PDB file of C-alpha atoms in Angstrom:
ATOM      1  CA  MET S  45     -15.055   1.739   3.940  1.00 74.00           C
ATOM      2  CA  ALA S  46     -12.384   0.421   1.646  1.00 93.00           C
ATOM      3  CA  LEU S  47     -12.088  -0.146  -2.088  1.00 96.00           C
ATOM      4  CA  HIS S  48     -10.862  -3.568  -3.131  1.00 98.00           C
ATOM      5  CA  PHE S  49      -8.122  -3.060  -5.762  1.00 98.00           C
ATOM      6  CA  GLU S  50      -6.530  -5.696  -7.975  1.00 98.00           C
ATOM      7  CA  LEU S  51      -3.722  -5.147 -10.435  1.00 98.00           C
ATOM      8  CA  VAL S  52      -2.989  -8.037 -12.788  1.00 98.00           C
ATOM      9  CA  THR S  53      -0.950  -8.695 -15.898  1.00 97.00           C
ATOM     10  CA  PRO S  54      -1.165 -11.601 -18.300  1.00 95.00           C
ATOM     11  CA  GLU S  55       1.708 -13.252 -16.318  1.00 95.00           C
ATOM     12  CA  ARG S  56       0.679 -12.650 -12.678  1.00 96.00           C
ATOM     13  CA  GLN S  57      -1.355 -10.930 -10.039  1.00 97.00           C
ATOM     14  CA  VAL S  58       0.655  -7.909  -8.935  1.00 96.00           C
ATOM     15  CA  ARG S  59      -1.663  -6.585  -6.189  1.00 96.00           C
ATOM     16  CA  SER S  60      -4.813  -7.522  -4.359  1.00 97.00           C
ATOM     17  CA  GLU S  61      -5.595  -5.251  -1.396  1.00 97.00           C
ATOM     18  CA  ASP S  62      -8.092  -2.906   0.212  1.00 97.00           C
ATOM     19  CA  VAL S  63      -7.238   0.796  -0.258  1.00 98.00           C
ATOM     20  CA  HIS S  64      -8.879   4.181   0.093  1.00 97.00           C
ATOM     21  CA  MET S  65      -8.675   5.396  -3.542  1.00 97.00           C
ATOM     22  CA  VAL S  66      -6.970   4.628  -6.868  1.00 98.00           C
ATOM     23  CA  VAL S  67      -6.310   7.103  -9.706  1.00 98.00           C
ATOM     24  CA  VAL S  68      -6.063   5.392 -13.081  1.00 98.00           C
ATOM     25  CA  PRO S  69      -4.538   6.821 -16.280  1.00 97.00           C
ATOM     26  CA  GLY S  70      -7.484   6.363 -18.630  1.00 96.00           C
ATOM     27  CA  THR S  71      -7.182   6.972 -22.339  1.00 95.00           C
ATOM     28  CA  GLU S  72      -9.757   9.783 -21.993  1.00 94.00           C
ATOM     29  CA  GLY S  73      -7.995  11.228 -18.940  1.00 95.00           C
ATOM     30  CA  GLU S  74      -7.227  10.203 -15.371  1.00 97.00           C
ATOM     31  CA  PHE S  75     -10.075   9.035 -13.166  1.00 97.00           C
ATOM     32  CA  GLY S  76     -10.314   8.352  -9.438  1.00 96.00           C
ATOM     33  CA  VAL S  77     -12.152   5.393  -7.966  1.00 97.00           C
ATOM     34  CA  LEU S  78     -13.473   5.239  -4.428  1.00 96.00           C
ATOM     35  CA  GLU S  79     -15.603   2.573  -2.668  1.00 95.00           C
ATOM     36  CA  GLY S  80     -19.140   2.610  -4.098  1.00 92.00           C
ATOM     37  CA  HIS S  81     -18.153   3.969  -7.543  1.00 93.00           C
ATOM     38  CA  ALA S  82     -20.694   3.301 -10.304  1.00 94.00           C
ATOM     39  CA  PRO S  83     -19.841   0.387 -12.642  1.00 96.00           C
ATOM     40  CA  PHE S  84     -17.376   1.626 -15.297  1.00 93.00           C
ATOM     41  CA  MET S  85     -14.972   0.268 -17.861  1.00 96.00           C
ATOM     42  CA  SER S  86     -12.134   2.087 -19.653  1.00 97.00           C
ATOM     43  CA  THR S  87      -9.004   1.448 -21.589  1.00 98.00           C
ATOM     44  CA  ILE S  88      -5.888   2.784 -19.941  1.00 97.00           C
ATOM     45  CA  ARG S  89      -2.798   4.498 -21.357  1.00 97.00           C
ATOM     46  CA  ASP S  90       0.833   4.183 -20.344  1.00 97.00           C
ATOM     47  CA  GLY S  91       1.287   6.017 -17.048  1.00 97.00           C
ATOM     48  CA  ALA S  92       1.132   5.820 -13.286  1.00 98.00           C
ATOM     49  CA  VAL S  93      -1.613   4.115 -11.337  1.00 98.00           C
ATOM     50  CA  GLN S  94      -1.732   6.078  -8.052  1.00 98.00           C
ATOM     51  CA  VAL S  95      -2.701   4.026  -4.985  1.00 98.00           C
ATOM     52  CA  TYR S  96      -3.875   5.895  -1.866  1.00 97.00           C
ATOM     53  CA  LYS S  97      -3.881   3.498   1.070  1.00 96.00           C
ATOM     54  CA  THR S  98      -5.430   6.102   3.387  1.00 95.00           C
ATOM     55  CA  GLU S  99      -7.391   9.305   2.952  1.00 93.00           C
ATOM     56  CA  GLY S 100      -4.964  12.221   2.621  1.00 91.00           C
ATOM     57  CA  GLY S 101      -1.988   9.880   2.374  1.00 93.00           C
ATOM     58  CA  THR S 102       0.857  10.004  -0.107  1.00 96.00           C
ATOM     59  CA  PRO S 103       0.108   7.825  -3.162  1.00 97.00           C
ATOM     60  CA  GLU S 104       2.229   4.926  -4.266  1.00 97.00           C
ATOM     61  CA  GLU S 105       2.787   5.029  -8.035  1.00 97.00           C
ATOM     62  CA  ILE S 106       2.859   1.892 -10.109  1.00 97.00           C
ATOM     63  CA  MET S 107       3.866   2.389 -13.752  1.00 98.00           C
ATOM     64  CA  VAL S 108       1.755   0.488 -16.261  1.00 98.00           C
ATOM     65  CA  GLU S 109       1.706   0.107 -20.041  1.00 97.00           C
ATOM     66  CA  GLY S 110      -1.719  -0.210 -21.652  1.00 96.00           C
ATOM     67  CA  GLY S 111      -4.665  -2.337 -20.650  1.00 97.00           C
ATOM     68  CA  PHE S 112      -8.137  -2.025 -19.189  1.00 97.00           C
ATOM     69  CA  ALA S 113      -9.742  -0.925 -15.965  1.00 98.00           C
ATOM     70  CA  GLU S 114     -13.103  -2.246 -14.684  1.00 97.00           C
ATOM     71  CA  VAL S 115     -15.073  -0.969 -11.685  1.00 97.00           C
ATOM     72  CA  GLY S 116     -17.748  -3.354 -10.462  1.00 95.00           C
ATOM     73  CA  ASP S 117     -19.400  -4.677  -7.319  1.00 92.00           C
ATOM     74  CA  ALA S 118     -16.150  -6.398  -6.327  1.00 93.00           C
ATOM     75  CA  GLY S 119     -14.085  -3.171  -6.588  1.00 97.00           C
ATOM     76  CA  LEU S 120     -11.498  -2.019  -9.157  1.00 98.00           C
ATOM     77  CA  THR S 121      -9.552  -4.387 -11.384  1.00 98.00           C
ATOM     78  CA  VAL S 122      -6.763  -3.005 -13.553  1.00 98.00           C
ATOM     79  CA  LEU S 123      -5.690  -5.487 -16.278  1.00 98.00           C
ATOM     80  CA  ALA S 124      -2.362  -4.033 -17.425  1.00 98.00           C
ATOM     81  CA  GLU S 125      -0.477  -5.237 -20.492  1.00 97.00           C
ATOM     82  CA  LYS S 126       2.741  -4.651 -18.493  1.00 96.00           C
ATOM     83  CA  VAL S 127       3.833  -3.361 -15.100  1.00 97.00           C
ATOM     84  CA  VAL S 128       7.132  -1.433 -15.314  1.00 92.00           C
ATOM     85  CA  SER S 129       9.423  -2.001 -12.321  1.00 72.00           C
TER      86      SER S 129
END
């Protein structure tokens, strides 16, 4: 099974893909999201969103600045204030 992951900013959609797991830098600490995660919402702090495309794979890091993360039936959506290139 795969987790649908979307990363968006106010300007554009940065990512929309199916992945194994995503680790998000929440303001209360990092949290990992897999397919079937319970509904959840959190603010995020500046840091790296780690995207694991496969189980046991090396994560891709995407630097973000602030925003929100929401886990729902459709997967994980990260609404970042800014994505740092």
